[in-house]
Coordinates of C-alpha atoms in Angstrom, one line a residue:
X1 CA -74.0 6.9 9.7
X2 CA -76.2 6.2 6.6
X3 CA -79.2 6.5 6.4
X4 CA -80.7 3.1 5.0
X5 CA -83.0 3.0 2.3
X6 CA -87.0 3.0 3.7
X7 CA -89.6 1.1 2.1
X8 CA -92.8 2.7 0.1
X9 CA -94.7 2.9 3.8
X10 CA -91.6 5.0 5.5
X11 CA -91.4 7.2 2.3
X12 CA -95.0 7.9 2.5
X13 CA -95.1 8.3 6.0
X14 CA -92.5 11.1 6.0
X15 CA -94.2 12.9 2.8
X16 CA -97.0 13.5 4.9
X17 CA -95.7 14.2 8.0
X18 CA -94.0 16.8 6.2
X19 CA -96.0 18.2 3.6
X20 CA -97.4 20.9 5.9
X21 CA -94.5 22.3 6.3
X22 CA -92.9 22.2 3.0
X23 CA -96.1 24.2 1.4
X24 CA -96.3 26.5 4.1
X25 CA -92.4 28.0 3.4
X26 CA -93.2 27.6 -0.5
X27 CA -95.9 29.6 -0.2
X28 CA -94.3 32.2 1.9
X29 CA -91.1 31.9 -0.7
X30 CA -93.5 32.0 -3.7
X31 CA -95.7 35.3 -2.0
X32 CA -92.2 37.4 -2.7
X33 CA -90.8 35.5 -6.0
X34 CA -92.3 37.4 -9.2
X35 CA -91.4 33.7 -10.9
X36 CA -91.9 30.1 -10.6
X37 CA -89.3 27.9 -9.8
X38 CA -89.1 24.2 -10.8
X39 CA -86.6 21.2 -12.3
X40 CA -87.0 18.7 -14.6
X41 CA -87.6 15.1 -13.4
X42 CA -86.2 12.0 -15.1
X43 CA -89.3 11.8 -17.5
X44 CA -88.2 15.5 -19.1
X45 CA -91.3 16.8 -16.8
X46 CA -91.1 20.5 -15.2
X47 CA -91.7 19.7 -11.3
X48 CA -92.6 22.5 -9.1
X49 CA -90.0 22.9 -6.1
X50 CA -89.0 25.1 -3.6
X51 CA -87.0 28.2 -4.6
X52 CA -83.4 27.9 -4.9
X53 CA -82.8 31.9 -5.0
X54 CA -84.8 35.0 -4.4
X55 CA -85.0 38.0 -5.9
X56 CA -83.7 41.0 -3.4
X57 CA -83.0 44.1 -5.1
X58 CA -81.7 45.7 -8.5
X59 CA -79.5 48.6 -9.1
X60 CA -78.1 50.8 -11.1
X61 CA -81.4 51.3 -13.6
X62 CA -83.6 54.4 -13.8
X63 CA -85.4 53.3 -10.9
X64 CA -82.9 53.1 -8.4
X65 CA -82.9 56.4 -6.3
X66 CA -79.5 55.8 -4.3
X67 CA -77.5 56.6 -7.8
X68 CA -76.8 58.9 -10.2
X69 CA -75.6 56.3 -13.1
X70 CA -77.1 54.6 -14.9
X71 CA -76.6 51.9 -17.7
X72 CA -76.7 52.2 -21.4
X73 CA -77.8 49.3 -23.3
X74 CA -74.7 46.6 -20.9
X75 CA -73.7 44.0 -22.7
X76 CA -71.2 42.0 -20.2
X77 CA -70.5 41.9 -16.7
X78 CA -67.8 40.0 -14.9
X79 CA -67.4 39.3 -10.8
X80 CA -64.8 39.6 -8.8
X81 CA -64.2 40.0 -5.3
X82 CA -67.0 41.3 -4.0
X83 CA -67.0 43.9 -7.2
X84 CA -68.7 43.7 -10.2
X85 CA -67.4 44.7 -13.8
X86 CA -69.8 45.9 -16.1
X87 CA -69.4 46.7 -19.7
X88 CA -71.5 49.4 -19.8
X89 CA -71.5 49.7 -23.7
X90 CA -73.8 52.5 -24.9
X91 CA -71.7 54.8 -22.5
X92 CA -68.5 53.2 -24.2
X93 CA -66.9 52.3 -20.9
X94 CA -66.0 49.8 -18.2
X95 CA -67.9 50.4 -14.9
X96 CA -66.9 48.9 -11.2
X97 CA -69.1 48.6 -8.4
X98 CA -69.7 47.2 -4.8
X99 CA -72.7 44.5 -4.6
X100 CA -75.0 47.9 -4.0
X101 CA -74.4 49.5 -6.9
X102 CA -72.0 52.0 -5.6
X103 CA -69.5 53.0 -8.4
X104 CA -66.0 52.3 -7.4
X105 CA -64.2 53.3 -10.8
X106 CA -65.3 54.5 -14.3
X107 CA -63.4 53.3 -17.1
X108 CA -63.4 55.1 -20.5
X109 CA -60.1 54.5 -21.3
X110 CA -56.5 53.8 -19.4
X111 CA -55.6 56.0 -16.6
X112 CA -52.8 57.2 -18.9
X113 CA -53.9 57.3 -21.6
X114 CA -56.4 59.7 -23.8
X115 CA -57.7 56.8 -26.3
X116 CA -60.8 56.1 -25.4
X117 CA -63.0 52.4 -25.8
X118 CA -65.6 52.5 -28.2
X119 CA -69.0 50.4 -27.0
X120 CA -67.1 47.5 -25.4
X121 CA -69.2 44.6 -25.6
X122 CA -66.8 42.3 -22.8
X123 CA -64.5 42.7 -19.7
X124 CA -62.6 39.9 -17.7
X125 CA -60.5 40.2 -14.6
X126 CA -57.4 37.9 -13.8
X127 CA -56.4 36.8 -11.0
X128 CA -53.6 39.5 -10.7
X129 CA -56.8 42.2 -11.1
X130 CA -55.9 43.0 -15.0
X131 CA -58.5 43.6 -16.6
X132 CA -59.2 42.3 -20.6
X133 CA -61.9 44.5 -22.1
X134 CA -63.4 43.4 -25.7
X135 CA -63.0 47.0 -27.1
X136 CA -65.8 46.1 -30.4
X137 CA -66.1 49.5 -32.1
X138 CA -62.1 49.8 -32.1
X139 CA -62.0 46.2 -33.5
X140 CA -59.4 45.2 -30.3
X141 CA -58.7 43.9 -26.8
X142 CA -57.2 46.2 -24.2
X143 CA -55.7 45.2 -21.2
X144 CA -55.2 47.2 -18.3
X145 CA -53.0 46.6 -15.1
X146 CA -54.6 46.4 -11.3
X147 CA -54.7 50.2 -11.1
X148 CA -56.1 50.8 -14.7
X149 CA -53.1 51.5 -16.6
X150 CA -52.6 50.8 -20.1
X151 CA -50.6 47.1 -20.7
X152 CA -51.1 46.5 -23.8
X153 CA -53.4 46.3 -26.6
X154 CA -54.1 42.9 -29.0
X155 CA -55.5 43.8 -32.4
X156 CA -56.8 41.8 -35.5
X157 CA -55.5 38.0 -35.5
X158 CA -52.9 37.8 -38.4
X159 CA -54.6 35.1 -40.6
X160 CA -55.4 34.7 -44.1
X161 CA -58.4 33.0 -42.8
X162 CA -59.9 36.0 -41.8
X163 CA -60.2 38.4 -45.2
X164 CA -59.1 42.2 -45.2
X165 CA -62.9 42.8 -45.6
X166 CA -64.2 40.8 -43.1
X167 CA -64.7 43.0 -40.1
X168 CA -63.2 42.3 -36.9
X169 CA -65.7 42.8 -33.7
X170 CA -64.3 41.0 -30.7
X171 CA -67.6 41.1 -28.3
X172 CA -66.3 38.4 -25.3
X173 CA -63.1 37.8 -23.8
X174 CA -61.4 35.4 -21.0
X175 CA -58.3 34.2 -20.3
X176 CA -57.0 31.1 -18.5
X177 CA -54.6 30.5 -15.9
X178 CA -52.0 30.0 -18.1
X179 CA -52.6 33.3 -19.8
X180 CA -54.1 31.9 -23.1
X181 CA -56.3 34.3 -24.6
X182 CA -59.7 33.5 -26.1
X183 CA -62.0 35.3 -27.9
X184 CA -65.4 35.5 -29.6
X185 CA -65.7 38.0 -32.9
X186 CA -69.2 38.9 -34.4
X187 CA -69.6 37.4 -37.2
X188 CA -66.5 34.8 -37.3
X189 CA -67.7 30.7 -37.2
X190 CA -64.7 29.2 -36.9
X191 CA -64.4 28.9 -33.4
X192 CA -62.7 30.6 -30.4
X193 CA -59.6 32.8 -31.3
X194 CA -56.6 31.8 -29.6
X195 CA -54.0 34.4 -28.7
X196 CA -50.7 33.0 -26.2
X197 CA -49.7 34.9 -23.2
X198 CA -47.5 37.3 -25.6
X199 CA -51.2 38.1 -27.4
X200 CA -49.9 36.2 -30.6
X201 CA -52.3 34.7 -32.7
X202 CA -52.3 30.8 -31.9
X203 CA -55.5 29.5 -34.5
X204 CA -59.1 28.8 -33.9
X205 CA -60.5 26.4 -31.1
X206 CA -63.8 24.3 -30.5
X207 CA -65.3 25.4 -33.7
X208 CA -68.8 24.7 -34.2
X209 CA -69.9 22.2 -36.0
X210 CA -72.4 22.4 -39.2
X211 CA -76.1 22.1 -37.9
X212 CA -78.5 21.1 -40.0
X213 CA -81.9 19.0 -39.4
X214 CA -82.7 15.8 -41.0
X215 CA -85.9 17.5 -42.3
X216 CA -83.5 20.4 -43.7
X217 CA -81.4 17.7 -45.2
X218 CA -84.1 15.7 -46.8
X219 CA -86.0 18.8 -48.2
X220 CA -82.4 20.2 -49.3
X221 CA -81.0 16.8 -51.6
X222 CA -84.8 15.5 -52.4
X223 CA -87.6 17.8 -52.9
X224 CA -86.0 21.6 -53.2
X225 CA -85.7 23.6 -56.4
X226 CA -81.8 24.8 -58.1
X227 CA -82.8 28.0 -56.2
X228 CA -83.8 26.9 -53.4
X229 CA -80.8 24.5 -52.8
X230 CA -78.3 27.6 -53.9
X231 CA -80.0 29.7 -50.4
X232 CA -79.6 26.9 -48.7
X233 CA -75.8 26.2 -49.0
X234 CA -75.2 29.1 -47.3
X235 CA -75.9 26.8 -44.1
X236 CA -72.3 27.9 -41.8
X237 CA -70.9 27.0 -38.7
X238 CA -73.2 28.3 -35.3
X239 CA -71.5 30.9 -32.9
X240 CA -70.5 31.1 -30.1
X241 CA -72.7 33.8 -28.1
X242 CA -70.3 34.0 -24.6
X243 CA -67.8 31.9 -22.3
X244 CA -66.3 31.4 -19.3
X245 CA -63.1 29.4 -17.7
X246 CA -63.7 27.2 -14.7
X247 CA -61.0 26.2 -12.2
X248 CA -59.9 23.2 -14.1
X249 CA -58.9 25.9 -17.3
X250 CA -61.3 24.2 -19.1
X251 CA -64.1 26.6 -21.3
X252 CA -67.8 27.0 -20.7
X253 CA -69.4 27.9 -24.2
X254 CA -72.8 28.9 -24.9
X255 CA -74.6 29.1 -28.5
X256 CA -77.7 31.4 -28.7
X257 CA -78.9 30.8 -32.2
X258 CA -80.2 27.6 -33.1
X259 CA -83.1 26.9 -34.5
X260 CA -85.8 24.9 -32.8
X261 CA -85.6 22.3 -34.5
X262 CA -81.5 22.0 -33.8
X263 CA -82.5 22.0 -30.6
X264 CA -85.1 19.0 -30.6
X265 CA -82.9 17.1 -32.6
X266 CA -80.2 17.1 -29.8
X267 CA -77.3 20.3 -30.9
X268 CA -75.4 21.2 -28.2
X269 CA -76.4 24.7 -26.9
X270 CA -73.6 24.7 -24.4
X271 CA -69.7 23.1 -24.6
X272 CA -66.6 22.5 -22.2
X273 CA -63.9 22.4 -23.5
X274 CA -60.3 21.4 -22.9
X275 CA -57.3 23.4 -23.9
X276 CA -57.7 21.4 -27.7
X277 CA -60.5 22.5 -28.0
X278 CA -62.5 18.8 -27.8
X279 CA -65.7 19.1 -25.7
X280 CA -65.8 17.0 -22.9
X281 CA -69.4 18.5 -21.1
X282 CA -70.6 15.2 -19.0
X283 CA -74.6 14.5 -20.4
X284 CA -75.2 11.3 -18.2
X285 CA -78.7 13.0 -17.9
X286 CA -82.1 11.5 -19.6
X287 CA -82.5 14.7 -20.7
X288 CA -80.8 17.0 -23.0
X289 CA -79.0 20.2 -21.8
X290 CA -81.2 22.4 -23.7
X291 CA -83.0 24.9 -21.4
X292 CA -86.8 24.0 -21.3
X293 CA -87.9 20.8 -22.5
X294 CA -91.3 21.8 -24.1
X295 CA -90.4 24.8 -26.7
X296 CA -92.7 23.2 -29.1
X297 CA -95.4 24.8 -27.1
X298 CA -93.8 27.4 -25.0
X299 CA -90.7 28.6 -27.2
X300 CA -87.3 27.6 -27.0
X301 CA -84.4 29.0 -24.5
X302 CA -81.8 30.8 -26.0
X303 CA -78.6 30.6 -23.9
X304 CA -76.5 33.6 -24.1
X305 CA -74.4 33.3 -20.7
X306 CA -73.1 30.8 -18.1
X307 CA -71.1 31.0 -14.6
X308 CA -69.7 28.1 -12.9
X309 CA -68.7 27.5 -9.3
X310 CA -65.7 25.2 -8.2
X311 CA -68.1 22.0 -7.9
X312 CA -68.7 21.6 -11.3
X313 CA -72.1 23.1 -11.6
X314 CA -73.0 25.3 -13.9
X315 CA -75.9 28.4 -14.3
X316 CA -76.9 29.1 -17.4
X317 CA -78.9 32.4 -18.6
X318 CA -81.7 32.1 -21.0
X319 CA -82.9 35.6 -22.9
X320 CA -85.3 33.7 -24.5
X321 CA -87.5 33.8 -21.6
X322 CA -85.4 35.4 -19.0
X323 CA -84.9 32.2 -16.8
X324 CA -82.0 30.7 -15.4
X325 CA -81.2 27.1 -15.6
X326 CA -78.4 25.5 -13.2
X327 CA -77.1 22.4 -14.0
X328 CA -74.5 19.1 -12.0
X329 CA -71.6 18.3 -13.3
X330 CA -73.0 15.5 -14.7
X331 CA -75.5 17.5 -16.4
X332 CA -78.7 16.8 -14.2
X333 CA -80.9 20.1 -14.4
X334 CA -81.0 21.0 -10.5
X335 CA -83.2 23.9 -10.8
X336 CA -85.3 26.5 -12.6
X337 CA -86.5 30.1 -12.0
X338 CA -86.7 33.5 -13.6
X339 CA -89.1 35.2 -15.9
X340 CA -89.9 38.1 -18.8
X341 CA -92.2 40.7 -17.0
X342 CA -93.0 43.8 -16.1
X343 CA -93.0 42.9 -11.8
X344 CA -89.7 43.9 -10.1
X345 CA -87.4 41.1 -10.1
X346 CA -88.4 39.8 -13.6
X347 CA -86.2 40.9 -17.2
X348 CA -86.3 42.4 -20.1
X349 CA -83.5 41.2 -21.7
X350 CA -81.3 39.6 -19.6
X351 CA -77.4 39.1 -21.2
X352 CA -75.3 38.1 -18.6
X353 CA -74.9 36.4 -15.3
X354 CA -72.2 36.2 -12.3
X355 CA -71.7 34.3 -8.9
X356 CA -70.5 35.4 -6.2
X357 CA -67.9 33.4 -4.7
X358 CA -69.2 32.4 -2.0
X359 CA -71.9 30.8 -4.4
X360 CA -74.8 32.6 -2.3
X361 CA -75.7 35.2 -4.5
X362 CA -76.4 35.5 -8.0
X363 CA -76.2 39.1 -10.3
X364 CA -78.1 39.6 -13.6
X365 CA -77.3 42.3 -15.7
X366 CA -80.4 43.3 -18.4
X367 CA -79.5 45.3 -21.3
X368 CA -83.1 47.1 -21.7
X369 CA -83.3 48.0 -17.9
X370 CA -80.3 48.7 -17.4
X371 CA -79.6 47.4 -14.2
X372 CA -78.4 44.3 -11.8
X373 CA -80.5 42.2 -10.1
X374 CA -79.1 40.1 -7.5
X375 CA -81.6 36.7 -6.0
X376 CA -80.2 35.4 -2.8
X377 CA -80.1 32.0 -2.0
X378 CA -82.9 30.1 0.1
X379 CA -82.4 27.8 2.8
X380 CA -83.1 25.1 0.4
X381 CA -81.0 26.1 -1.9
X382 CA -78.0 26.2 0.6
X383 CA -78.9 22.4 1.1
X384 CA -79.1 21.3 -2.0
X385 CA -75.4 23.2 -3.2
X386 CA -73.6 22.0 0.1
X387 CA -75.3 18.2 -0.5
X388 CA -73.2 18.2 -4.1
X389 CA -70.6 20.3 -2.8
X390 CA -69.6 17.3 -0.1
X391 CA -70.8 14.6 -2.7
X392 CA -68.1 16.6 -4.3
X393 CA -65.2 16.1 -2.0
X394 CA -66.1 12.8 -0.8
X395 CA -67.9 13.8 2.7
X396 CA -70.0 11.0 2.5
X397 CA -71.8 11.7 5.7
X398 CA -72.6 15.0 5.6
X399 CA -73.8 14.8 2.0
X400 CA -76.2 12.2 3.3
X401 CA -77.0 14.9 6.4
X402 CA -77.7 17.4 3.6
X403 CA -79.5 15.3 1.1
X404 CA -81.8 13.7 3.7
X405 CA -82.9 17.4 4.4
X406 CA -83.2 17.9 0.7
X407 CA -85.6 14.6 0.2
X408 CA -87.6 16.4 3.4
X409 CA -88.2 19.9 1.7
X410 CA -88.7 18.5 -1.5
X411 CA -89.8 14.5 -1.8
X412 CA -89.9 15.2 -5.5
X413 CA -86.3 16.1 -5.8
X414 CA -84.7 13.1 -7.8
X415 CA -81.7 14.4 -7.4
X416 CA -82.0 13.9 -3.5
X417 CA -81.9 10.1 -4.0
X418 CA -79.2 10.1 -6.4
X419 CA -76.5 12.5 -3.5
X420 CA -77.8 9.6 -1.4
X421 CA -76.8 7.3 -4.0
X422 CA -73.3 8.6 -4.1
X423 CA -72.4 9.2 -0.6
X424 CA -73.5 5.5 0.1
X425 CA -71.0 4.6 -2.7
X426 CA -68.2 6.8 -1.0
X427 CA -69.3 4.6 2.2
X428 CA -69.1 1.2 -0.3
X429 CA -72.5 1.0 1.1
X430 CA -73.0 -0.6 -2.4
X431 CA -76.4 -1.9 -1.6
X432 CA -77.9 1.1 -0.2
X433 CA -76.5 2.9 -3.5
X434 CA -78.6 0.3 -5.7
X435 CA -81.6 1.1 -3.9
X436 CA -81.2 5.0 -3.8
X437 CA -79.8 5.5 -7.4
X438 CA -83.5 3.3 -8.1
X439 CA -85.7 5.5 -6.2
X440 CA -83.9 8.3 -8.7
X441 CA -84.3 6.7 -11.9
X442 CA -80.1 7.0 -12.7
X443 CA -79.3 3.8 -14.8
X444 CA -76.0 4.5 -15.1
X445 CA -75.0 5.0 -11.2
X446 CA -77.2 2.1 -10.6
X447 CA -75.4 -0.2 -12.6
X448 CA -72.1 1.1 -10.8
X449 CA -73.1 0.1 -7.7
X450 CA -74.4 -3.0 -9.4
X451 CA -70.8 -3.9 -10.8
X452 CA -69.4 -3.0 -7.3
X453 CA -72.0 -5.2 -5.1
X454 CA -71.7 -7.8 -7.1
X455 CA -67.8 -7.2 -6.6
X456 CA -67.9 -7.3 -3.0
X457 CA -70.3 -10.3 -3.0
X458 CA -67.8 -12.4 -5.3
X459 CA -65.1 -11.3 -2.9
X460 CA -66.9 -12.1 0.3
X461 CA -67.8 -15.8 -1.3
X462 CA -65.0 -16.8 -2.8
X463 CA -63.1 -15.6 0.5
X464 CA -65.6 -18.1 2.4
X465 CA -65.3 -21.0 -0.3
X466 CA -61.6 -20.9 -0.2
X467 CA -62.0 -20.9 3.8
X468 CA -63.8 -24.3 3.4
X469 CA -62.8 -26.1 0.9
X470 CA -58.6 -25.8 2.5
X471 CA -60.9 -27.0 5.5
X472 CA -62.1 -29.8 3.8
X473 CA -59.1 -30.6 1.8
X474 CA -56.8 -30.4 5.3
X475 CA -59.4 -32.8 6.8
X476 CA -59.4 -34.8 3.8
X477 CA -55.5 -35.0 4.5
X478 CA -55.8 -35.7 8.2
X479 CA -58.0 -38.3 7.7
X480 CA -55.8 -40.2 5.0
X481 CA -53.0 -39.8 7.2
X482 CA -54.4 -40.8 10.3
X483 CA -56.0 -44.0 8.5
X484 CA -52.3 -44.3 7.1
X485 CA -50.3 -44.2 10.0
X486 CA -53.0 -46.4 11.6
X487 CA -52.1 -49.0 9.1
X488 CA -48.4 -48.8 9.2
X489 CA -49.0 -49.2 13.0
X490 CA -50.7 -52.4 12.6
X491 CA -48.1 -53.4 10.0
X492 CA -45.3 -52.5 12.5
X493 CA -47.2 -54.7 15.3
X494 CA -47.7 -57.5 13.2
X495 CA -44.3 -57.9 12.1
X496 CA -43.0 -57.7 15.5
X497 CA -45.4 -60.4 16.8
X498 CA -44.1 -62.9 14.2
X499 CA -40.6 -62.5 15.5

């Protein structure tokens, strides 16, 4: 059953009853987390909130005792399973490990085969356990079967569009279901390089538009000198910094180097794309999609990874300011955490991210540690994935189970009201839905369950109108017809009485 809407004196009621206990487990959480954790409300204002994820343990860097390897500047890492793929660049191999760090296999080149990699800067695992490693300093991808053996390997694009000077550095790879091949090259603007299955070029995808500000633009046509303007039209296309398929085959891209002002002005600093290449990320958000909100005064973020899970959210790494930012698929931020430090648990220079699959833990990998840190997720943050996960799949009661407990750790939590919103308009509870997509400040879902209520109100009228005015129009009949046949009786009786 849903939970109905309560008025301002309920709401209150039940923030105080349980405001003890909510900062009682945040400040036992925040006593082990070397990082705040918070979200951004509807007003673009960081709001302090339980954490989602913990820090637990990192391995694999100089300080970890329990092994004898260790990581040389890592560029890429890649989950599967319960193993982890790291491109271990500075050591020019592909390292796999158990979630403790234990090295299960050592790359440096096939298992047959004596040609080394040369500081790979990328590695992705298919379903079928091949595995696509961005071999950079050998300007190629290999590919490698389930046991390490040599398949095959995919060299420059054949293109006039990329000149015989220009050099090739492929630094990220991934590959769909349907076995299309993408890839991002240092240094090459156009977009995503497309191989087919068969690792033929197929032509660039999602390329990047021009981005330039409206002050860069004015100052460029109106007040700059010849030399000036000359520097300046050397503005090109932004690239793309890494990516990542979800289940739907469509492409998570992230771009790490816009300017601040790009980024005030609304440039996307992460895509989806579809197989044409046409970004379709949902921003139904008030806010933009940008990281932090306030990098006039703190900095800007600086996306340079992202992992999805099979709901549509998304968790993007910032090495800006070593935080990650996790996102619905609609594009509401649903949480914050992570810092630059020197405490265990913080980064250096965090570059990229994984989930596991049971969405319960997240990995970091840091170039200038060297290691993996893996954060664990809270008891809050179990709620607030498994609210959207059933929001999700249409569960419309035990979202509003889940988001109820949400609203009770955290009254704060927009996002709370809005699950509420949704599993009322699963219910067509279109009412309710009005009142809970109010309390979270969503116009959009509001006027949805607006269009609906007022649906189902029309409907639920008009049904009673008809009702009475065939009532009205059969008694209007009866009537006639009984005054009519009361007539011709008299007419009858007359007749007969005057013969």
């Amino acid at each position: 059953m849903l939970l109905k809407p309560k008025p301002l004196i309920s709401i209150l009621a039940l923030f105080i009853v349980t405001t003890g206990i909510w900062i009682a487990s945040f400040i036992s959480a925040s006593a082990n987390a070397p990082y705040e954790s918070y979200n951004y409300n509807f007003w673009g204002e960081a709001v302090a909130q339980p954490h989602t994820f913990l820090y637990k343990k990192s391995f694999l860097g100089a300080g970890d005792k329990n092994s004898d390897t260790t990581l040389n500047f890592p560029k890429d890492m890649f989950l599967k399973g319960e193993k982890l793929y790291i491109a271990d660049t500075g050591n020019s191999r592909i390292l796999v490990t158990d979630f403790d760090g234990n090295v299960l296999n050592e790359y440096t080149c096939a298992s047959d085969s004596s040609d080394t990699f040369k500081e790979p800067q990328g590695v992705f695992v298919t379903d079928e356990d091949h595995i696509y490693i961005a071999d950079s300093g050998n300007s190629r991808l290999v590919e490698l079967d389930e046991k390490g053996a040599f398949v095959r390997e995919i060299g420059r694009p054949v293109t006039t569009l990329i000149t015989d000077s220009q050099q090739y550095t492929p630094i990220k790879v991934v590959v769909d279901h349907a076995g299309r091949i993408y890839v991002i090259a240092y240094g090459i603007n156009m977009g995503l390089i497309e191989f087919d299955k068969n690792g033929e070029f197929q032509g660039f995808m999602g390329a990047t538009e021009v981005s330039v500000s409206m002050f860069t633009y004015i100052w460029k046509n109106y007040f700059s000198t010849k030399q000036q303007q000359e520097r300046m039209a050397t503005i090109v296309p932004t690239e793309y910094s890494n990516i990542c398929v979800d289940k739907e085959n469509f492409i998570y891209a992230t771009i790490n180097n816009l300017s601040g002002e790009d980024l005030a002005s609304g440039a996307d600093a992460i895509r989806r794309l579809n197989p044409t290449g046409v970004d379709v990320l949902r921003r139904l958000s008030n806010n933009k999609i940008i990281g932090d909100l306030d990098g006039y005064q703190n900095g800007w973020s600086s996306f340079c990874d992202v992992a999805v899970n099979d709901d549509g959210c998304y968790f993007v790494l910032d090495n800006n300011d070593g935080k990650i930012f996790a996102y619905d698929y609609d594009g509401n931020n649903l949480f914050v955490f992570g810092q630059i430090g020197i405490k265990e648990g913080n980064f250096q220079k965090p570059v990229a991210i994984a989930l596991s699959e049971d969405e319960k833990k997240i990995f970091v990998l840091d170039n200038v540690l060297g290691n993996v840190m893996e954060f664990d997720i809270t008891d809050y943050g179990e709620l607030l994935l498994g609210a959207i996960r059933n929001n999700s799949i249409g569960n419309s009661e035990e979202a509003t189970r889940l988001w109820n407990e949400v609203a009770t750790y955290n009254s704060n939590n927009e996002l709370a009201y809005i699950g509420l919103g949704k599993a009322s308009m699963d219910a067509e509870d279109y009412k309710a839905a009005m009142e809970y997509f109010k309390l979270g400040n969503n116009r959009k879902y509001y006027s949805k369950a607006l269009y609906y209520y007022r649906k189902e109100m029309m409907e639920k009228f008009f049904a009673r109108g008809m009702l009475i005015i065939i009532i009205v129009i059969v008694t209007a009949i009866c009537i006639k017809g009984f005054f009519a046949y009361k007539k011709w009786v008299g007419k009858v009786k007359c007749y007969m009485e005057n013969h």
